[in-house]
Amino acid sequence: MAKILITDASHPLVAELAELLRKDGHEVFVNEDDITTRDGIKALVAKVGTPDMLILSEYHNLRATLTEGEANVIAETMDHNILSAFFACKHFGSLMAEKGEGTILYLSSVFADKASGANPAYSISCGAMQMMMKELALFYGNQGVRVNMVKLAPSAKEDETFDSDIVQAFYDVERKAPVKGRVEARDALGAVEYFLSPAARLVNGSDLKIDGGLLYFYHDRIYPVEKEADM
Amino acid sequence: MALDYLERPALVSEVNMKTGEEKRVLEGRRAIVTGGGKGIGKGISIRLAEAGASVVIVGNSNMTMAEETCALIESRGGKAWCIGADLALPESIDKVVAFALEKMGGIDILVNNAAYQPNRDITEYSGDLFRNVIDINLGSYLRMTMACFPYLKESGHGRVINISSVHGKKPTGFDIAYATSKGGVTMLTRETAVAFIRYGITCNAILPGGTAIEFKTESSIKGMQDFGAHYLRVERDRRYRFGYRTGYPSDSGNMAVFLCSDLGEHYNGVQMRADGGMTLF
């Protein structure tokens, strides 16, 4: 069974995901501290050592639009996620590379590809971490460490975080996605177990969408579904 | 050898198909170009001016080149001013916007172009250097966009152009902070496009590939020996054999003119590769 470190306890699915992983027999650490400082990351390294899997669940977010929000606060929120992921990958990635094996998984969001309209600080950081993931897939891949990303559709716990009159992601998830439904921890669990398994030995630099096909569906959301049925 | 920024053709005018009337596509528009004094930014500044826009050029590391670019534009009958500012510092943003308003009376076009590329892998990056790259390449884009928004809204044809890179799609193999920042620019572009659409403002990104500029930013010795850099050189050699050429600053400049003009009004939130197909190989 694997030693797994999850970097940000504030992600809404992480507590349940950690429990499910423990039930599967894994040793799971869930970080609750700020690791964007030298002392913070050193303390976590001392506590955890070398994990078999690093799950980056950075989830600092801020409901603030680009038209009305405060730029510095948005930038700081965005930076927190990016820097936290950078420090975790630099320190734990190096430890895994020394060992010659391991896997890094970004627990990201469809908002790495899709504008949120409500939480640009989070989506911009997801976009940044998507390129960080690809870069590290090159760098760590030839040292035995695979790096990948999962992009989750919004869960039922995220209405307040992402609801937007422009994008309406929740309407999209429930009405537009070909396979409808809110993402749950068990959906993320399946991805984690897959990326840990030998079946994923050549999977590196990939992004796995767990969104029911949402990102490929873009028809007008206000098309009247009821009338559609009458036609 | 000095680059000749006037060598390549410029997109300048549009024609009314019914009346035959011809006009410069950016006549009377007012633009800010960050990092507009050299390299790709210079190519953009010159072509925006050639198409009729007034330009405020924001320089930092080489103000002499920014001033030379202003002089070149003025020598061709255009209007240009330059200001020095470290855009990694939030307090610089208001200074730049105030300067642009003082000189031009408004802002129709913002080109976020300033960037820093130290070429280091993750083990070589300190937290401070990584943060600095993110602050310049991504933070300044965000702050400039939000600071210019009230004036772009007044414009009636506001445009935001984010100069990204092919490394906003494909990794570099030698600079994690640069690629990370460009990935952030991709989503900043989409968020801006969505947030500003109701105000008639578009936001698009241009993704240049390898471009001939005066000089590259610093490269670490280890970075240059890295397999990624080596792989890139080998790949480029292969591409040249099949007709690929290095990009010119004018390639991005002409694309910026098109996207900023009324011709480009239907483009919003897109990532336009200007790489000669390099990333398809």
Coordinates of C-alpha atoms in Angstrom, one line a residue:
Chain A
M1 CA 0.0 0.0 0.0
A2 CA 1.2 3.5 -0.7
K3 CA 2.2 6.5 1.4
I4 CA 0.2 9.4 0.0
L5 CA 0.5 13.1 0.8
I6 CA -2.3 15.5 0.0
T7 CA -1.2 19.1 0.1
D8 CA -4.3 21.1 0.9
A9 CA -7.0 20.0 3.4
S10 CA -9.3 22.8 2.3
H11 CA -10.3 21.1 -0.9
P12 CA -13.9 20.1 -0.5
L13 CA -13.4 16.5 -1.5
V14 CA -10.1 15.9 0.3
A15 CA -11.4 14.8 3.7
E16 CA -13.6 12.1 2.3
L17 CA -11.0 11.1 -0.3
A18 CA -8.5 10.6 2.4
E19 CA -10.9 8.4 4.4
L20 CA -11.6 6.3 1.3
L21 CA -7.9 5.9 0.6
R22 CA -7.3 4.8 4.2
K23 CA -10.0 2.3 3.9
D24 CA -8.2 0.9 0.9
G25 CA -5.1 0.5 3.2
H26 CA -3.1 3.5 2.2
E27 CA -1.1 5.7 4.6
V28 CA -2.5 9.2 4.0
F29 CA -1.2 12.5 5.2
V30 CA -3.4 15.6 4.7
N31 CA -1.5 18.9 5.1
E32 CA -3.3 21.8 6.8
D33 CA -0.4 24.2 7.0
D34 CA 0.9 26.9 4.7
I35 CA 3.8 25.5 2.6
T36 CA 4.6 28.6 0.6
T37 CA 7.4 29.4 3.1
R38 CA 10.7 27.8 3.6
D39 CA 9.9 26.8 7.2
G40 CA 6.5 25.5 6.2
I41 CA 7.7 23.1 3.5
K42 CA 10.7 22.0 5.5
A43 CA 8.4 21.0 8.4
L44 CA 6.1 19.0 6.1
V45 CA 9.1 17.2 4.5
A46 CA 10.4 16.3 8.0
K47 CA 7.0 15.0 9.0
V48 CA 6.2 13.0 5.9
G49 CA 9.5 12.0 4.3
T50 CA 9.3 10.5 0.8
P51 CA 5.7 9.8 -0.3
D52 CA 4.8 7.3 -3.0
M53 CA 2.2 9.7 -4.3
L54 CA 1.9 13.5 -4.0
I55 CA -1.6 14.8 -4.5
L56 CA -1.7 18.6 -5.1
S57 CA -5.1 19.8 -4.0
E58 CA -4.3 23.5 -3.8
Y59 CA -7.7 25.2 -3.3
H60 CA -7.2 28.8 -2.2
N61 CA -10.0 30.7 -4.0
L62 CA -11.8 33.9 -4.0
R63 CA -15.2 34.9 -5.3
A64 CA -14.2 38.1 -7.1
T65 CA -14.7 39.2 -10.7
L66 CA -12.1 40.9 -12.9
T67 CA -14.5 43.8 -13.3
E68 CA -15.1 44.5 -9.6
G69 CA -12.6 42.6 -7.6
E70 CA -9.4 43.8 -6.0
A71 CA -6.4 43.0 -8.2
N72 CA -3.9 42.5 -5.5
V73 CA -6.1 40.1 -3.5
I74 CA -6.9 38.1 -6.6
A75 CA -3.2 37.9 -7.4
E76 CA -2.2 36.9 -3.9
T77 CA -4.9 34.1 -3.9
M78 CA -3.7 32.9 -7.3
D79 CA 0.0 33.0 -6.2
H80 CA -0.7 31.0 -3.1
N81 CA -1.9 28.0 -5.1
I82 CA 0.9 28.2 -7.6
L83 CA 3.7 28.7 -5.0
S84 CA 2.3 25.9 -2.8
A85 CA 2.4 23.5 -5.7
F86 CA 5.8 24.7 -6.7
F87 CA 7.3 24.1 -3.3
A88 CA 5.7 20.7 -2.9
C89 CA 6.8 19.5 -6.3
K90 CA 10.3 20.9 -5.8
H91 CA 10.9 19.2 -2.4
F92 CA 8.8 16.0 -2.6
G93 CA 9.4 15.6 -6.3
S94 CA 13.2 15.6 -5.7
L95 CA 12.8 13.0 -2.9
M96 CA 10.8 10.8 -5.2
A97 CA 13.3 11.3 -8.0
E98 CA 16.1 10.3 -5.7
K99 CA 14.2 7.1 -4.9
G100 CA 13.6 6.6 -8.7
E101 CA 9.9 6.1 -8.4
G102 CA 6.7 7.8 -7.4
T103 CA 3.8 9.7 -8.9
I104 CA 2.5 13.3 -8.7
L105 CA -1.2 14.0 -9.3
Y106 CA -2.7 17.5 -9.6
L107 CA -6.3 17.4 -8.2
S108 CA -7.5 20.1 -10.4
S109 CA -10.7 21.3 -12.0
V110 CA -12.5 21.8 -15.3
F111 CA -11.7 25.4 -14.5
A112 CA -8.2 24.7 -15.7
D113 CA -9.7 24.9 -19.2
K114 CA -13.1 26.6 -18.7
A115 CA -13.5 30.2 -17.5
S116 CA -15.4 30.3 -14.2
G117 CA -16.7 33.9 -14.5
A118 CA -16.7 33.9 -10.7
N119 CA -13.4 32.8 -9.3
P120 CA -10.6 33.8 -11.7
A121 CA -8.0 33.5 -8.9
Y122 CA -8.7 29.8 -8.8
S123 CA -9.0 29.1 -12.5
I124 CA -5.9 31.1 -13.4
S125 CA -3.9 29.1 -10.8
C126 CA -5.4 25.9 -12.3
G127 CA -4.3 27.0 -15.8
A128 CA -0.8 27.8 -14.4
M129 CA -0.5 24.4 -12.7
Q130 CA -1.6 22.6 -15.8
M131 CA 1.6 23.9 -17.5
M132 CA 3.6 23.2 -14.4
M133 CA 2.3 19.6 -14.6
K134 CA 3.4 19.2 -18.2
E135 CA 6.8 20.7 -17.4
L136 CA 7.4 18.3 -14.5
A137 CA 6.2 15.4 -16.6
L138 CA 9.3 16.1 -18.8
F139 CA 11.6 16.9 -15.9
Y140 CA 10.7 14.1 -13.5
G141 CA 9.5 11.6 -16.1
N142 CA 13.0 10.4 -16.9
Q143 CA 13.7 10.1 -13.2
G144 CA 11.0 7.5 -12.7
V145 CA 8.3 9.9 -11.4
R146 CA 5.1 10.3 -13.4
V147 CA 3.2 13.6 -13.3
N148 CA -0.5 13.9 -14.3
M149 CA -3.6 15.9 -13.6
V150 CA -7.3 15.2 -13.1
K151 CA -9.8 17.9 -13.9
L152 CA -13.0 17.5 -11.8
A153 CA -16.3 19.0 -12.6
P154 CA -17.8 21.0 -9.7
S155 CA -19.0 19.0 -6.7
A156 CA -22.2 19.7 -4.8
K157 CA -20.1 21.5 -2.2
E158 CA -18.9 24.2 -4.6
D159 CA -22.1 26.1 -5.5
E160 CA -21.1 29.2 -3.4
T161 CA -17.5 29.0 -4.8
F162 CA -18.2 29.0 -8.5
D163 CA -21.7 30.0 -9.3
S164 CA -21.8 32.7 -11.8
D165 CA -24.4 34.5 -13.9
I166 CA -22.1 34.4 -16.9
V167 CA -20.8 30.8 -16.9
Q168 CA -23.4 28.9 -14.8
A169 CA -21.3 25.9 -14.4
F170 CA -23.7 24.1 -12.1
Y171 CA -26.5 24.4 -14.6
D172 CA -24.1 23.1 -17.2
V173 CA -23.1 20.1 -15.0
E174 CA -26.7 19.2 -14.3
R175 CA -28.4 20.0 -17.6
K176 CA -25.8 20.1 -20.4
A177 CA -23.1 17.5 -19.7
P178 CA -23.8 14.3 -21.7
V179 CA -23.3 12.3 -18.5
K180 CA -24.9 14.3 -15.7
G181 CA -23.9 14.4 -12.1
R182 CA -21.9 16.2 -9.5
V183 CA -18.4 14.9 -8.8
E184 CA -17.9 13.0 -5.6
A185 CA -14.8 11.9 -3.7
R186 CA -15.3 8.3 -5.0
D187 CA -14.8 9.7 -8.5
A188 CA -11.4 11.1 -7.5
L189 CA -10.6 7.9 -5.7
G190 CA -10.9 5.9 -8.9
A191 CA -8.4 8.2 -10.6
V192 CA -6.0 8.1 -7.7
E193 CA -6.0 4.3 -7.6
Y194 CA -5.5 4.2 -11.4
F195 CA -2.5 6.6 -11.4
L196 CA -1.0 4.6 -8.5
S197 CA -1.3 1.3 -10.3
P198 CA 1.1 -0.4 -12.7
A199 CA -1.6 0.0 -15.3
A200 CA -0.6 3.7 -15.5
R201 CA 3.1 3.0 -15.9
L202 CA 3.3 4.9 -19.2
V203 CA 0.8 7.6 -18.3
N204 CA 2.8 10.8 -17.9
G205 CA 1.8 14.4 -18.6
S206 CA -1.9 13.5 -19.2
D207 CA -5.0 15.3 -18.0
L208 CA -8.0 13.1 -17.1
K209 CA -11.3 14.9 -17.2
I210 CA -13.9 13.7 -14.8
D211 CA -16.7 15.9 -16.0
G212 CA -19.2 13.7 -17.8
G213 CA -18.2 15.3 -21.1
L214 CA -19.0 18.9 -19.9
L215 CA -16.0 20.5 -21.5
Y216 CA -17.0 19.3 -24.9
F217 CA -20.6 20.6 -24.7
Y218 CA -21.2 24.2 -25.5
H219 CA -24.6 24.6 -27.0
D220 CA -26.7 27.6 -25.8
R221 CA -27.6 26.8 -22.2
I222 CA -30.8 28.7 -22.3
Y223 CA -32.3 26.7 -25.1
P224 CA -35.6 25.7 -23.6
V225 CA -35.4 22.0 -22.7
E226 CA -39.1 21.7 -22.1
K227 CA -40.0 23.0 -25.6
E228 CA -37.3 20.8 -27.0
A229 CA -39.2 17.8 -25.7
D230 CA -42.4 19.1 -27.2
M231 CA -40.9 19.4 -30.7
Chain B
M1 CA 23.6 42.3 -36.4
A2 CA 20.8 44.7 -35.5
L3 CA 17.3 43.6 -36.3
D4 CA 15.5 45.6 -39.0
Y5 CA 12.0 46.1 -37.6
L6 CA 10.8 47.7 -40.8
E7 CA 11.9 44.9 -43.1
R8 CA 8.7 42.8 -42.9
P9 CA 5.4 44.0 -44.3
A10 CA 2.8 45.7 -42.0
L11 CA -1.0 45.3 -41.8
V12 CA -2.1 48.9 -42.0
S13 CA -5.4 49.6 -43.8
E14 CA -8.9 48.2 -44.4
V15 CA -11.2 48.9 -47.4
N16 CA -14.9 49.4 -47.3
M17 CA -16.1 47.0 -50.0
K18 CA -19.1 49.1 -51.0
T19 CA -17.6 52.6 -51.1
G20 CA -14.0 51.8 -51.7
E21 CA -13.0 54.0 -48.8
E22 CA -9.7 53.1 -47.3
K23 CA -8.5 53.9 -43.8
R24 CA -5.9 52.8 -41.3
V25 CA -7.3 50.0 -39.1
L26 CA -6.3 51.6 -35.8
E27 CA -6.7 55.3 -36.6
G28 CA -7.2 57.2 -33.4
R29 CA -6.8 54.2 -31.1
R30 CA -4.7 54.5 -27.9
A31 CA -2.5 51.7 -26.8
I32 CA -0.3 50.6 -24.0
V33 CA 2.4 48.0 -24.8
T34 CA 4.2 46.6 -21.8
G35 CA 7.8 45.6 -22.6
G36 CA 7.2 47.4 -25.9
G37 CA 10.7 48.7 -26.4
K38 CA 12.4 45.6 -27.6
G39 CA 11.9 42.2 -29.2
I40 CA 8.3 41.1 -29.8
G41 CA 7.0 44.1 -27.9
K42 CA 8.9 46.4 -30.2
G43 CA 7.5 44.7 -33.3
I44 CA 4.0 45.2 -31.8
S45 CA 4.5 48.8 -30.9
I46 CA 5.8 49.7 -34.3
R47 CA 3.0 48.0 -36.1
L48 CA 0.2 49.4 -33.9
A49 CA 1.6 52.8 -34.6
E50 CA 1.9 52.2 -38.3
A51 CA -1.8 51.2 -38.3
G52 CA -2.7 54.5 -36.7
A53 CA -2.6 54.0 -33.0
S54 CA -0.9 56.2 -30.4
V55 CA 1.4 54.1 -28.2
V56 CA 2.7 54.3 -24.6
I57 CA 5.6 51.9 -24.3
V58 CA 6.4 50.6 -20.9
G59 CA 10.1 49.7 -20.5
N60 CA 12.2 48.5 -17.6
S61 CA 15.4 46.6 -18.1
N62 CA 16.5 48.7 -21.2
M63 CA 15.0 52.2 -21.3
T64 CA 17.5 53.2 -24.1
M65 CA 15.8 50.7 -26.4
A66 CA 12.3 51.9 -25.3
E67 CA 13.3 55.5 -26.2
E68 CA 14.8 54.4 -29.5
T69 CA 11.5 52.6 -30.4
C70 CA 9.6 55.8 -29.5
A71 CA 11.9 57.8 -31.7
L72 CA 11.5 55.4 -34.6
I73 CA 7.7 55.6 -34.4
E74 CA 7.8 59.4 -34.3
S75 CA 10.3 59.5 -37.2
R76 CA 7.6 57.8 -39.2
G77 CA 4.9 60.3 -38.2
G78 CA 3.4 58.3 -35.3
K79 CA 2.8 59.2 -31.7
A80 CA 4.7 57.3 -28.9
W81 CA 5.8 57.9 -25.4
C82 CA 7.8 55.7 -23.0
I83 CA 7.8 55.2 -19.3
G84 CA 10.0 53.0 -17.1
A85 CA 8.3 50.8 -14.6
D86 CA 8.9 47.5 -12.8
L87 CA 5.6 45.8 -13.4
A88 CA 6.4 43.1 -10.8
L89 CA 5.6 45.8 -8.3
P90 CA 1.8 46.4 -7.9
E91 CA 2.4 50.1 -7.2
S92 CA 3.9 50.6 -10.7
I93 CA 0.6 49.7 -12.4
D94 CA -1.3 52.9 -11.3
K95 CA 1.7 55.0 -12.4
V96 CA 1.6 53.5 -15.9
V97 CA -2.1 53.9 -16.3
A98 CA -2.0 57.5 -15.1
F99 CA 0.8 58.3 -17.5
A100 CA -1.1 56.8 -20.4
L101 CA -4.2 58.8 -19.6
E102 CA -2.2 62.0 -19.3
K103 CA -0.5 61.5 -22.7
M104 CA -3.4 59.9 -24.7
G105 CA -6.6 60.9 -22.8
G106 CA -7.9 57.3 -22.8
I107 CA -7.0 53.6 -23.4
D108 CA -8.4 51.5 -26.2
I109 CA -5.8 48.8 -26.4
L110 CA -3.7 47.0 -23.7
V111 CA -1.0 44.7 -24.9
N112 CA 0.4 42.7 -22.0
N113 CA 3.8 41.6 -23.2
A114 CA 6.5 42.1 -20.5
A115 CA 8.1 38.9 -19.6
Y116 CA 11.1 37.3 -17.8
Q117 CA 12.6 33.9 -18.7
P118 CA 15.5 32.8 -16.6
N119 CA 15.7 29.3 -18.1
R120 CA 16.0 27.2 -15.0
D121 CA 14.7 23.8 -14.1
I122 CA 12.8 23.3 -10.8
T123 CA 15.8 22.3 -8.8
E124 CA 17.6 25.6 -9.8
Y125 CA 14.7 27.9 -9.0
S126 CA 14.6 29.5 -5.6
G127 CA 11.2 30.5 -4.2
D128 CA 11.9 34.2 -4.7
L129 CA 13.0 33.8 -8.3
F130 CA 10.0 31.6 -9.1
R131 CA 7.7 34.2 -7.5
N132 CA 9.4 37.0 -9.4
V133 CA 8.7 35.3 -12.8
I134 CA 5.1 34.7 -11.9
D135 CA 4.7 38.3 -10.7
I136 CA 6.0 39.7 -14.0
N137 CA 4.7 37.2 -16.5
L138 CA 1.3 36.7 -14.9
G139 CA 0.7 39.1 -12.0
S140 CA 1.4 42.2 -14.1
Y141 CA -1.0 41.0 -16.9
L142 CA -3.7 40.6 -14.3
R143 CA -3.1 43.9 -12.6
M144 CA -2.7 45.9 -15.8
T145 CA -5.9 44.3 -17.2
M146 CA -8.0 45.2 -14.2
A147 CA -6.5 48.7 -13.9
C148 CA -7.2 49.5 -17.5
F149 CA -10.7 48.0 -17.5
P150 CA -12.6 51.3 -16.7
Y151 CA -11.0 53.0 -19.6
L152 CA -11.3 50.1 -22.0
K153 CA -15.0 50.1 -21.1
E154 CA -15.3 53.7 -22.1
S155 CA -13.6 53.0 -25.4
G156 CA -16.4 51.2 -27.0
H157 CA -13.9 48.9 -28.8
G158 CA -11.6 47.9 -26.0
R159 CA -9.0 45.2 -26.7
V160 CA -6.7 43.2 -24.5
I161 CA -3.9 41.2 -26.1
N162 CA -1.9 38.9 -23.9
I163 CA 1.4 37.8 -25.4
S164 CA 1.8 34.3 -24.2
S165 CA 4.0 31.6 -25.9
V166 CA 3.8 28.2 -27.5
H167 CA 4.9 27.2 -24.0
G168 CA 1.4 28.1 -22.8
K169 CA 0.5 24.9 -24.6
K170 CA 3.6 22.8 -24.7
P171 CA 6.2 22.6 -22.0
T172 CA 9.7 24.0 -22.5
G173 CA 11.8 21.3 -21.0
F174 CA 14.0 24.0 -19.4
D175 CA 12.0 26.7 -17.6
I176 CA 9.2 25.6 -15.3
A177 CA 8.3 29.1 -14.0
Y178 CA 8.0 30.5 -17.5
A179 CA 5.7 27.7 -18.7
T180 CA 3.7 27.9 -15.5
S181 CA 3.2 31.6 -16.0
K182 CA 2.1 31.1 -19.6
G183 CA -0.4 28.4 -18.5
G184 CA -1.9 31.0 -16.2
V185 CA -2.1 33.6 -19.0
T186 CA -4.2 31.1 -21.0
M187 CA -6.8 31.1 -18.2
L188 CA -6.5 34.8 -17.5
T189 CA -7.3 35.4 -21.2
R190 CA -10.4 33.2 -21.1
E191 CA -11.6 34.7 -17.8
T192 CA -11.0 38.3 -19.1
A193 CA -12.9 37.4 -22.3
V194 CA -15.9 36.2 -20.3
A195 CA -15.8 39.0 -17.8
F196 CA -15.4 41.8 -20.3
I197 CA -17.7 40.6 -23.1
R198 CA -20.7 42.6 -22.0
Y199 CA -18.7 45.8 -22.3
G200 CA -17.6 45.2 -25.9
I201 CA -14.1 44.4 -24.9
T202 CA -12.3 41.4 -26.3
C203 CA -9.3 39.6 -24.9
N204 CA -7.1 37.2 -26.9
A205 CA -3.7 35.7 -26.6
I206 CA -0.9 35.4 -29.1
L207 CA 1.5 32.5 -28.7
P208 CA 4.7 33.2 -30.5
G209 CA 7.2 30.4 -31.2
G210 CA 10.9 30.9 -31.5
T211 CA 11.4 34.6 -32.5
A212 CA 14.4 36.5 -33.6
I213 CA 15.0 39.2 -31.1
E214 CA 18.0 41.3 -30.1
F215 CA 19.0 39.0 -27.2
K216 CA 17.5 36.2 -25.1
T217 CA 17.2 36.5 -21.4
E218 CA 19.8 34.8 -19.2
S219 CA 20.3 31.1 -19.4
S220 CA 21.9 29.0 -16.7
I221 CA 24.7 26.7 -17.8
K222 CA 22.9 23.7 -16.4
G223 CA 19.8 24.8 -18.2
M224 CA 21.6 25.0 -21.6
Q225 CA 23.0 21.5 -21.0
D226 CA 19.6 20.2 -20.1
F227 CA 18.2 17.5 -22.4
G228 CA 15.2 19.8 -23.0
A229 CA 17.3 22.6 -24.5
H230 CA 19.3 20.0 -26.5
Y231 CA 16.1 18.4 -27.7
L232 CA 14.7 21.7 -28.8
R233 CA 17.8 22.5 -30.9
V234 CA 17.7 19.1 -32.6
E235 CA 14.0 19.5 -33.3
R236 CA 14.5 23.0 -34.7
D237 CA 17.2 21.7 -37.0
R238 CA 14.8 19.1 -38.3
R239 CA 12.1 21.7 -38.9
Y240 CA 14.3 24.0 -40.8
R241 CA 15.0 21.3 -43.3
F242 CA 11.3 21.2 -44.1
G243 CA 10.9 24.9 -44.6
Y244 CA 10.3 26.2 -41.1
R245 CA 11.7 29.7 -40.4
T246 CA 12.2 31.5 -37.2
G247 CA 9.5 34.0 -36.3
Y248 CA 9.9 37.8 -36.5
P249 CA 8.5 40.3 -34.1
S250 CA 6.4 41.6 -37.0
D251 CA 4.5 38.2 -37.0
S252 CA 3.1 38.9 -33.6
G253 CA 2.8 42.6 -34.4
N254 CA 0.6 42.1 -37.4
M255 CA -1.5 39.6 -35.5
A256 CA -1.9 42.2 -32.7
V257 CA -3.0 44.8 -35.2
F258 CA -5.6 42.4 -36.7
L259 CA -7.0 41.5 -33.3
C260 CA -7.1 45.1 -32.1
S261 CA -8.9 46.3 -35.2
D262 CA -12.6 46.1 -36.1
L263 CA -11.6 43.2 -38.3
G264 CA -10.8 41.2 -35.2
E265 CA -14.0 42.0 -33.3
H266 CA -15.4 38.5 -33.5
Y267 CA -12.3 36.9 -31.9
N268 CA -12.5 36.5 -28.2
G269 CA -10.7 34.3 -25.7
V270 CA -8.6 32.6 -28.4
Q271 CA -5.0 31.5 -28.4
M272 CA -3.4 32.4 -31.7
R273 CA -0.2 30.5 -32.4
A274 CA 2.3 32.5 -34.3
D275 CA 4.9 29.8 -34.7
G276 CA 5.0 28.7 -38.3
G277 CA 3.6 25.4 -37.3
M278 CA 6.6 24.6 -35.1
T279 CA 4.6 22.9 -32.4
L280 CA 2.9 20.6 -34.9
F281 CA 6.1 18.8 -35.7

